[in-house]
Every structure is written in C-alpha cells, then in structure tokens.
CSV table of C-alpha atoms in Angstrom, one decimal:
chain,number,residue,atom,x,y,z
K,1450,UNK,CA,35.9,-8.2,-16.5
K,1451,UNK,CA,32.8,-9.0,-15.1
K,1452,UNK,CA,31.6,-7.1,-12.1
K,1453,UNK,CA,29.6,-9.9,-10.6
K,1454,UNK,CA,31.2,-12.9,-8.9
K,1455,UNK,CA,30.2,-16.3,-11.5
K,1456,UNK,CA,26.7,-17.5,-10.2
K,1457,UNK,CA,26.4,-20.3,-7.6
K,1458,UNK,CA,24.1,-22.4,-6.2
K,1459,UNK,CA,23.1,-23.0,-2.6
K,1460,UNK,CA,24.5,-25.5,-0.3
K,1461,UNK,CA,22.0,-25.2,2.1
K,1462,UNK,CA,18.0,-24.1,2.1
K,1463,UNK,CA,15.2,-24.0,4.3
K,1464,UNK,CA,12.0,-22.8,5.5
K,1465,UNK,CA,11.8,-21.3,9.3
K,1466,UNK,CA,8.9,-21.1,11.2
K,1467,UNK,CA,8.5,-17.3,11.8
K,1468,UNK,CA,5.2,-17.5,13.7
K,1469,UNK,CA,1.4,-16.0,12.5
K,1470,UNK,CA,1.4,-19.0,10.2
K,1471,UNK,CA,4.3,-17.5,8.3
K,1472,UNK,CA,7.0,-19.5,7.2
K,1473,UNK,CA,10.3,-17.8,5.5
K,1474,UNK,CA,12.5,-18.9,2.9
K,1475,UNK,CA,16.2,-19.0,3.2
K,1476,UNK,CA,19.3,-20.2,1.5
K,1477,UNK,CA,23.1,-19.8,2.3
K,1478,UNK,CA,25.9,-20.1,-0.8
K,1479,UNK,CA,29.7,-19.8,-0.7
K,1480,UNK,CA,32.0,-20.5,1.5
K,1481,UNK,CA,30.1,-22.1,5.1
K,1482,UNK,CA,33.0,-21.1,7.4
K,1483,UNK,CA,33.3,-17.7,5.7
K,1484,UNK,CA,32.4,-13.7,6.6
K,1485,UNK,CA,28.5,-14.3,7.6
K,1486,UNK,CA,26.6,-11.6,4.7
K,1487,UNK,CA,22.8,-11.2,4.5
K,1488,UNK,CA,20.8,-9.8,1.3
K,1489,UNK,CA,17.9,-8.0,2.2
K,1490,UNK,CA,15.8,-7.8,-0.9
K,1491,UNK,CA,13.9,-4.6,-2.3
K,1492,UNK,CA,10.1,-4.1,-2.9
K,1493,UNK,CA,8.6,-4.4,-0.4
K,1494,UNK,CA,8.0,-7.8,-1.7
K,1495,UNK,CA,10.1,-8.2,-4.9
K,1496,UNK,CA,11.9,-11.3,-3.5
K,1497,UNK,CA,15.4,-12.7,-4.0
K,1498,UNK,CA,16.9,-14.5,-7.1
K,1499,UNK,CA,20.5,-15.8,-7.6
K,1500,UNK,CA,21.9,-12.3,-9.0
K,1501,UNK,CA,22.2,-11.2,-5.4
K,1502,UNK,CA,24.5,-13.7,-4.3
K,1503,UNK,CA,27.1,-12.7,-7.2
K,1504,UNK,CA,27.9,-9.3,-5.7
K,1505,UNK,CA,30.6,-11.1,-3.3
K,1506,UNK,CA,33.2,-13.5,-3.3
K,1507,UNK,CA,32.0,-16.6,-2.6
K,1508,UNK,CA,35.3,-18.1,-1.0
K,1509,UNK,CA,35.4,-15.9,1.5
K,1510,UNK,CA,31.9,-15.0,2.1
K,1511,UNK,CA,28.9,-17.0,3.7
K,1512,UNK,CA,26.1,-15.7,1.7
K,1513,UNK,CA,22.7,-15.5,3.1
K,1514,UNK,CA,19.7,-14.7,1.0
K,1515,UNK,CA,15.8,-15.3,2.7
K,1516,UNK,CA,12.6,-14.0,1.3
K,1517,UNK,CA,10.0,-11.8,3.2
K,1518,UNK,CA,6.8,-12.9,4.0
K,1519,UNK,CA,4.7,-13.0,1.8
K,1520,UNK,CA,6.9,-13.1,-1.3
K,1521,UNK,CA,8.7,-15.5,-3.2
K,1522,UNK,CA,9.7,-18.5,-1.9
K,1523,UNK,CA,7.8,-17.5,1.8
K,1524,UNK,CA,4.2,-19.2,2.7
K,1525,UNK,CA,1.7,-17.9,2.7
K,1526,UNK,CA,2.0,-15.6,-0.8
K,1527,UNK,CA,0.3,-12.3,-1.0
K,1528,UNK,CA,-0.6,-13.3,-4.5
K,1529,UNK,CA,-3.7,-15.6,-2.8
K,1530,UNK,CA,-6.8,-13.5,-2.7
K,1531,UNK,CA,-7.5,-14.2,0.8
K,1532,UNK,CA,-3.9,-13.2,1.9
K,1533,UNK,CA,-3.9,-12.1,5.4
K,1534,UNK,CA,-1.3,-8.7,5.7
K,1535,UNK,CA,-2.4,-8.2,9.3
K,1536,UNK,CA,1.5,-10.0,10.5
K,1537,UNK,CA,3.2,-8.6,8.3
K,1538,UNK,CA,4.8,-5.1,9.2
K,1539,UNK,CA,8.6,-3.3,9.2
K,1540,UNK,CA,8.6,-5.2,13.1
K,1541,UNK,CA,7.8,-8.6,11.8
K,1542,UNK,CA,10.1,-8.8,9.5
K,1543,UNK,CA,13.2,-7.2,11.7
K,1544,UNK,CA,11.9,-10.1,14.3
K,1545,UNK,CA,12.4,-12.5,11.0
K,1546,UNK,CA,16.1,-11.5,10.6
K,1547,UNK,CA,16.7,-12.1,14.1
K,1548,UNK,CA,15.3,-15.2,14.2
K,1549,UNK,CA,17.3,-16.4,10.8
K,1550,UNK,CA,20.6,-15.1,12.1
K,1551,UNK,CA,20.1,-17.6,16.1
K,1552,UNK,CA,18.7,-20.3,13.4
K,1553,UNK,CA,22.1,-20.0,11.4
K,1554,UNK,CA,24.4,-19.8,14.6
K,1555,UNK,CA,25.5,-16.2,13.4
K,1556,UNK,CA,26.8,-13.8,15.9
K,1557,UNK,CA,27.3,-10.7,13.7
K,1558,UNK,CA,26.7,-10.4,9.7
K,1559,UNK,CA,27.0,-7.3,7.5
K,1560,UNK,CA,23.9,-6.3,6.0
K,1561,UNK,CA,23.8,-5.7,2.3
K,1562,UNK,CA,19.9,-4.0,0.8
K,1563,UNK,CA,18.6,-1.7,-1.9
K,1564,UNK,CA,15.7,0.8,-1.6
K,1565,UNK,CA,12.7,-1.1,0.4
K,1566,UNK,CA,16.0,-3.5,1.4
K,1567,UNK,CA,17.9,-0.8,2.9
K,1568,UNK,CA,14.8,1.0,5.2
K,1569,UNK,CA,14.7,-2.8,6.3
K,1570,UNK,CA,18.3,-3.3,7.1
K,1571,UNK,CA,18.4,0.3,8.7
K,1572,UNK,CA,15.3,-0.8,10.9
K,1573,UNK,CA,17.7,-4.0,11.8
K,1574,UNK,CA,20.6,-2.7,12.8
K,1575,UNK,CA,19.3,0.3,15.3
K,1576,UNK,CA,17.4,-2.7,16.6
K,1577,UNK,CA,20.1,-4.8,17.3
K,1578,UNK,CA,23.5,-3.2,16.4
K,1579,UNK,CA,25.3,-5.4,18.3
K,1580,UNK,CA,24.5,-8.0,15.8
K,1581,UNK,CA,25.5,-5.5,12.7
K,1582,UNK,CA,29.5,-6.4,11.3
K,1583,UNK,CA,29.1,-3.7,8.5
K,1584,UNK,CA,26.3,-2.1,6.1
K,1585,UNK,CA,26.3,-1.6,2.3
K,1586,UNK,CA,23.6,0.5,0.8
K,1587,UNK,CA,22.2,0.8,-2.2
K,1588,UNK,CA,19.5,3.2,-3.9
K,1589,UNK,CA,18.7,4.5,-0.1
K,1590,UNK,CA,15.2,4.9,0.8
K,1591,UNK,CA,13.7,5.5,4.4
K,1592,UNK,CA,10.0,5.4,3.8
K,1593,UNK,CA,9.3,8.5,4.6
K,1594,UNK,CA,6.2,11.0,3.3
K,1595,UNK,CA,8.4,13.3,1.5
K,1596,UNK,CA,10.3,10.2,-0.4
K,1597,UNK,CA,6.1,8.7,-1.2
K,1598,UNK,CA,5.7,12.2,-1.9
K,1599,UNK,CA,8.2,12.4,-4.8
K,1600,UNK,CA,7.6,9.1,-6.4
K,1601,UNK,CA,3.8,8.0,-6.1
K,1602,UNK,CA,2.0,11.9,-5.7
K,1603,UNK,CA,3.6,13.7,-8.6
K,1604,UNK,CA,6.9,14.8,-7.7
K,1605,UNK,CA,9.0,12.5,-10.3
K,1606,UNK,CA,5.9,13.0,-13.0
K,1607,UNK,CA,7.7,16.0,-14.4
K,1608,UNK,CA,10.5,13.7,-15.6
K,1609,UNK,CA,8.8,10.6,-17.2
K,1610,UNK,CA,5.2,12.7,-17.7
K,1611,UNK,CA,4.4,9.8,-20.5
K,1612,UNK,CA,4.4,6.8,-17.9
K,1613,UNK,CA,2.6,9.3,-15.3
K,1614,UNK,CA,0.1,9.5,-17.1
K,1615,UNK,CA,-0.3,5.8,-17.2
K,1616,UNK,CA,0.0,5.6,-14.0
K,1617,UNK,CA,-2.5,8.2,-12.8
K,1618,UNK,CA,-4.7,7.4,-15.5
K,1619,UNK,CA,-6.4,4.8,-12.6
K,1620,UNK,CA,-6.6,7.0,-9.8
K,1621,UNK,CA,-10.2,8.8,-9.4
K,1622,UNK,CA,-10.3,12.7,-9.5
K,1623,UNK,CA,-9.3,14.2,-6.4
K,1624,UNK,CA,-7.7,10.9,-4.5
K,1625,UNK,CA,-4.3,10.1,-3.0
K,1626,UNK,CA,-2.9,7.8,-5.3
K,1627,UNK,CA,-1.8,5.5,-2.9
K,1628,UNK,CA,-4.9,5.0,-1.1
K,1629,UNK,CA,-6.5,4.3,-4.2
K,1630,UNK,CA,-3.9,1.7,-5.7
K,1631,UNK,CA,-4.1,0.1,-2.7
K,1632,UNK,CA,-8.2,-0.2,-2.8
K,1633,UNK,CA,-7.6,-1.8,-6.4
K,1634,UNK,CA,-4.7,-4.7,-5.3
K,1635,UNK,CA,-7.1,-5.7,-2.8
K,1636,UNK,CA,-10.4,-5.5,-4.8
K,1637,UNK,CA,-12.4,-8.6,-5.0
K,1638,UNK,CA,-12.1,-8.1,-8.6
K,1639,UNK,CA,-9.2,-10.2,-9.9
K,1640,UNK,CA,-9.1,-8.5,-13.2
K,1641,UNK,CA,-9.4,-5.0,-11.0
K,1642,UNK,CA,-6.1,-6.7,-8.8
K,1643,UNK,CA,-4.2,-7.3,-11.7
K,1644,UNK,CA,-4.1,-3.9,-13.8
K,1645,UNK,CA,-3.6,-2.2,-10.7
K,1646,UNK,CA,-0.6,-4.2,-9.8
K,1647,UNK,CA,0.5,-3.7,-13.5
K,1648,UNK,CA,0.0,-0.4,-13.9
K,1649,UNK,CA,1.7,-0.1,-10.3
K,1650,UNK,CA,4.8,-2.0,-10.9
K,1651,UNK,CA,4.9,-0.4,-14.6
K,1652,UNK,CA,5.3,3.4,-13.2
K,1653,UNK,CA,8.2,1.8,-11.3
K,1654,UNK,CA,10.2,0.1,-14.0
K,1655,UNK,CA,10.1,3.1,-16.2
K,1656,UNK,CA,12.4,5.2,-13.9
K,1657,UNK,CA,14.4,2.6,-12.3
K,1658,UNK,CA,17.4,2.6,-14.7
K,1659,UNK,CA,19.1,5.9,-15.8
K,1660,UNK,CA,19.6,4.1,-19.5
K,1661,UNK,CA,15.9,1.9,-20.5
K,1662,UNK,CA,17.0,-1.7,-19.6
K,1663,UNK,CA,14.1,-3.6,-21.5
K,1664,UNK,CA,15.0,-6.5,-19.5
K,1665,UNK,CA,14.3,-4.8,-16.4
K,1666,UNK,CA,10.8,-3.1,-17.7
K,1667,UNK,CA,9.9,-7.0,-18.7
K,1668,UNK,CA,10.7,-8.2,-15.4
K,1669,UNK,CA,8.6,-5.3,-13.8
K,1670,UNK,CA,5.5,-5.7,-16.0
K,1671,UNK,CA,5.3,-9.6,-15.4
K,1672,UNK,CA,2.1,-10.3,-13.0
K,1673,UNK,CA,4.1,-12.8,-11.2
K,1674,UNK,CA,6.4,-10.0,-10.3
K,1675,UNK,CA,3.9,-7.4,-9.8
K,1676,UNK,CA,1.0,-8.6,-7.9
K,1677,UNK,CA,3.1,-9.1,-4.6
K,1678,UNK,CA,5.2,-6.2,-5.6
K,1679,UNK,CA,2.1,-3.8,-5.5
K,1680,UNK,CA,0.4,-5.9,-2.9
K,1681,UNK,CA,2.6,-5.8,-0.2
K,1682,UNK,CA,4.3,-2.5,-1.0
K,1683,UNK,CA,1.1,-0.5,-0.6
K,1684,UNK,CA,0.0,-2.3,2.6
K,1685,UNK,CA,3.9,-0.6,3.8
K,1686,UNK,CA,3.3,2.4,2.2
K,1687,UNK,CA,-0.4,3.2,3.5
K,1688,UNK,CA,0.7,2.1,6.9
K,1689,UNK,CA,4.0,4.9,6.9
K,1690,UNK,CA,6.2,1.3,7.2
K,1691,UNK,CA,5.0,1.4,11.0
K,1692,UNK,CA,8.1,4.1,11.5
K,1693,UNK,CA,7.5,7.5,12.7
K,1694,UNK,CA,8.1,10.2,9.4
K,1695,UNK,CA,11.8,10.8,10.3
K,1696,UNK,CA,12.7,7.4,12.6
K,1697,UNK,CA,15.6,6.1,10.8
K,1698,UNK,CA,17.4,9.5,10.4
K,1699,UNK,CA,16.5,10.4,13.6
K,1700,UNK,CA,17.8,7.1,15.3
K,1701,UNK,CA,20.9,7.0,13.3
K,1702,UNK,CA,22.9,7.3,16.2
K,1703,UNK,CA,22.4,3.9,17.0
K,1704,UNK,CA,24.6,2.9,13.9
K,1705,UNK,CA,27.5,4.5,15.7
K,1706,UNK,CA,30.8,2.3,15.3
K,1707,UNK,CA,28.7,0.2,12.5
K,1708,UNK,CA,31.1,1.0,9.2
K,1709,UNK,CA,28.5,1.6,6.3
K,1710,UNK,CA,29.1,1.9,2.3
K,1711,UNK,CA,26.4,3.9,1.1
K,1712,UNK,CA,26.2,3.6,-2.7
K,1713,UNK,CA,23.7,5.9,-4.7
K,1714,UNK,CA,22.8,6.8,-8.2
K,1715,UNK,CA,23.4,10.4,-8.8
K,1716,UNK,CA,20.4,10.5,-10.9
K,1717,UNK,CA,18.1,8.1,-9.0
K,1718,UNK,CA,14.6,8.9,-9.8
K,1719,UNK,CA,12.6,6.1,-7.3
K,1720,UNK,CA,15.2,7.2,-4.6
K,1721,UNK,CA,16.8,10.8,-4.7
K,1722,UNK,CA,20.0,10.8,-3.2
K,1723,UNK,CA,18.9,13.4,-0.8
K,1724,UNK,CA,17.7,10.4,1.4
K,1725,UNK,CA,21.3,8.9,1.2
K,1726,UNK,CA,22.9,12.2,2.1
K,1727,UNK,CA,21.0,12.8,5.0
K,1728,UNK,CA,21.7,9.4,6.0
K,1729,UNK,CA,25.3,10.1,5.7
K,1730,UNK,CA,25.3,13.2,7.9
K,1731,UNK,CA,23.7,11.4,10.3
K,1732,UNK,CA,26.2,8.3,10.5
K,1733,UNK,CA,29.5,9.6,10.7
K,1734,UNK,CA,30.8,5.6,10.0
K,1735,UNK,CA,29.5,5.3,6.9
K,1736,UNK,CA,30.7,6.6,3.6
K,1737,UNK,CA,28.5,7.7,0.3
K,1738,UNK,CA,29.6,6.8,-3.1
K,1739,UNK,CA,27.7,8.7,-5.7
K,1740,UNK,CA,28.2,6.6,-9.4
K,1741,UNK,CA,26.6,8.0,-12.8
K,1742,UNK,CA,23.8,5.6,-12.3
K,1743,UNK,CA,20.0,5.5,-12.1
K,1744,UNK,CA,18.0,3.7,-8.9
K,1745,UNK,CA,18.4,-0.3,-10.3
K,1746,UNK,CA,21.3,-2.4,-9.2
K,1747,UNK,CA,22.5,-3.3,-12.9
K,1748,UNK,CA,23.7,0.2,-13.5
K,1749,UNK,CA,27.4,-0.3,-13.8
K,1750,UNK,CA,28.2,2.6,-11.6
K,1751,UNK,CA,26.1,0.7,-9.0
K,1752,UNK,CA,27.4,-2.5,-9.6
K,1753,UNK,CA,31.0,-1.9,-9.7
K,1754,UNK,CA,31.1,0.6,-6.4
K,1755,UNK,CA,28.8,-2.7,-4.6
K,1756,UNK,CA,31.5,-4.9,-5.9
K,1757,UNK,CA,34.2,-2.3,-4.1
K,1758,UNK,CA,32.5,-2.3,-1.1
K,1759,UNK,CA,31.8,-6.0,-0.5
K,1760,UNK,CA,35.9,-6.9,-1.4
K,1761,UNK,CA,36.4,-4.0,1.1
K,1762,UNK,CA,35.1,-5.7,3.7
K,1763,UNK,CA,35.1,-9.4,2.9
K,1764,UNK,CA,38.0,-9.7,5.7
K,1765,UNK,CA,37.3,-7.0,7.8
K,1766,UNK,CA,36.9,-8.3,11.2
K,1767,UNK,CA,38.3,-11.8,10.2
C-alpha cells in the first residue's frame, strides 16, 4: 500500500498581501469543512509542491500549503539579482502564518514541517499557541550554532568526506564557510551566484537520504531549486535565524498542552536527532518516533510514522 494519500489538486489559491512589497502564495486541498492542517515547507526557501498535501487524508483534512517569501510561488523571488532580503526574517514569516490563518477564517490548525519547516513552526506556535491544534515534526532542526556547526563547518565531513571536499573546495583558506557561501550567492557575478548555490545545495542532497535517492540529488542540483535554496538559507543562517542560540528549546514551555509527533531519522546526517531529543525533554506533550531513516521525507520510515501521526490526529479535537 501506498503511504501517501493519491495526489489532489487545490480548490482554492491565492496570493496575500504580506506587506514590504511581499506577496505569499497559498493554496487549500481536501476537504473545505475539514480538520484545518498547515505545511510549513523546508529550506529555508525550498518551497511547496503537491507531495506535501499527500501525507493526510484529504476527506477529513483541510490542507493548507503557502510558500515563503521569496520562494516558489511568492513575489518577489530571491532568484532576481536585485532581491531585497532585508523583510524577510524568522519574524516575518511567523507574522505571514498569522496573517494566512485570519485570511482563511481558521481558529486553530496543526502544524506539520521538516527541518527549516519545523524551527519555523516551533517559532509559530510559542508565538501564538493558542492558535496551535497539534504539531508533527519531521527531521527537527532549531537553528542553532552547534546544529550549523555540524553540517556547514565540518562536523558531518567525516561521513561523506568525498562531497566535503566539493563543498569546501570554494571556500578561501582560513574562512567560515558560511560567510563565504553567502558572499558568493550574493556576488554580482551571476556565473559566481550560480556554482555557489550549486555547490551549496549539492553538499546538501548528498546526505539527505540514508539510501542515495538519485531523484532527490537531481532535484537538489537543479539551479531552479538551488539558487533560492542557498540564497535565502544563508541570509537565515548568517543572521542565527534572528533567535537567540538556544530560544526554541529554551521557550519550549510555551508548547505546554500542544500534543506534538516528533518523527526523526535515526541516522539523520543534515539534522542529528540530538536536536529532536532535546526537543522532546523539553515538551512533555510531544512524543519522538525514531524510524531507520535518513533526514529526507521519502524515507519510508519517515513516511509511514508521518502517515501515523497525521491519521492520529485527523479527528482529534473534532
């Protein structure tokens, strides 16, 4: 049996008017009068696509999926070389959410995001867990040094040294890797933007799945993927996500009486599942989940605990 729900298509779409000159796409699939769900994507700046509204049943789930700003559907795109980054931060895009859920007439809706999408949904619901029905997790990552640490200053080059070198290969002697990728995405140079952003988004896709998914290292090395995906995600990561190092551990308290799913690859390189642990000491509501699975959502481990926790709680509170 298939994991995943069968695809759909969206009843409803939109652009809302977030403010700076931003405008954000959204969409809402499956069933209008059912359990209010929103997919908060990964990246920062990966976008949504129609896999994300298969993890739940669609006749008993209202499915909302939106795009960030800057990425995908959203105006204005990173990809332009003028893009202006200065409106879009962690805060931003929490007001965003807020300001989708009042434009839907939702009064609470579970929050369902991967890596970047679950330090965003995190962010959400302390800011306004009163709005929060549930939480489902996936590859947890909190944006903190020690996570940027691991993945983009050496710590996970011991396990794929082949792609680190690749990926270091751009970086002058002597500087922080992330400072420097993020000089290169935003170099006047286009051909200097583009093999950064490649080489960027490449170093991810190799450790994303525990078993190579050559789909999955295609998607990563396409530049329509990978120039907002670099872009934006560096702007986040130099800025420390606008959190302070241990915020969203340190504020879990907030989540108190939120029920949370926490689903984590054992062997998650992009992620470690220390973040998800801590997470779970933290929030006694929430429960972890810990498959035979890498960091990407098409590891069946992932996908089948997801598809667990959304039936789980598809008429919870109904």
């Amino acid at each position: 049996m298939d994991v995943l729900y069968p695809g759909i298509e969206p009843h409803e779409h939109g652009m809302l008017d977030v403010g700076d000159g931003h405008r954000v796409y959204w969409e809402v699939s499956g069933n209008p009068k059912g359990k209010p769900v929103v997919v908060v994507h990964g990246g920062p700046g990966a976008g949504t696509n129609p896999v994300q509204r298969r993890h739940f049943d669609p006749s008993t789930y209202r499915i909302v999926l939106f795009d960030q700003r800057g990425c995908g559907r959203s105006t204005p795109h990173v990809s332009e070389p003028d893009a202006d980054l200065s409106a879009n931060t962690t805060w931003h895009l929490v007001a965003d959410m807020e300001r989708l859920r009042e434009h839907l007439g939702i009064d609470r809706w579970q929050l369902f995001g991967g890596s970047w999408g679950a330090t965003l949904a995190v962010a959400y619901a302390q800011t306004h867990p009163g709005r929060v029905s549930e939480i489902i997790l996936r590859g947890v990552f909190l944006l903190r040094p020690s996570e940027l640490d691991w993945l983009y200053r050496g710590g996970a080059s011991a396990l794929f040294p082949e792609a680190w070198a690749e990926f270091a290969s751009l970086v002058p002697a002597g500087a922080d890797p992330l400072v420097a990728y993020r000089d290169m995405v935003f170099d006047d140079d286009p051909d200097v933007r583009a093999r950064a952003a490649l080489a960027w988004s490449n170093w991810e896709g190799a450790a994303v799945s525990l078993i190579p998914n050559p789909a999955l290292v295609a998607q990563y090395a396409a530049t329509s993927f990978a120039v907002p995906f670099a872009r934006i995600a560096l702007h986040y990561f130099t800025n420390g996500g606008w959190l302070d190092d241990d915020q969203l551990i340190r504020d879990a308290g907030k989540l108190a009486g939120i029920p949370g799913r926490i689903v984590q690859g054992r062997y998650d390189i992009v992620c470690p599942p220390v973040t998800a642990w801590e997470l779970r000491q933290a929030w006694p509501d929430s429960l972890l989940t810990l498959p035979t699975a890498g960091h990407a959502v098409t590891d069946p481990g992932v996908l089948q605990a997801l598809r667990e926790a959304t039936d789980e709680f598809r008429l919870a509170g109904t």
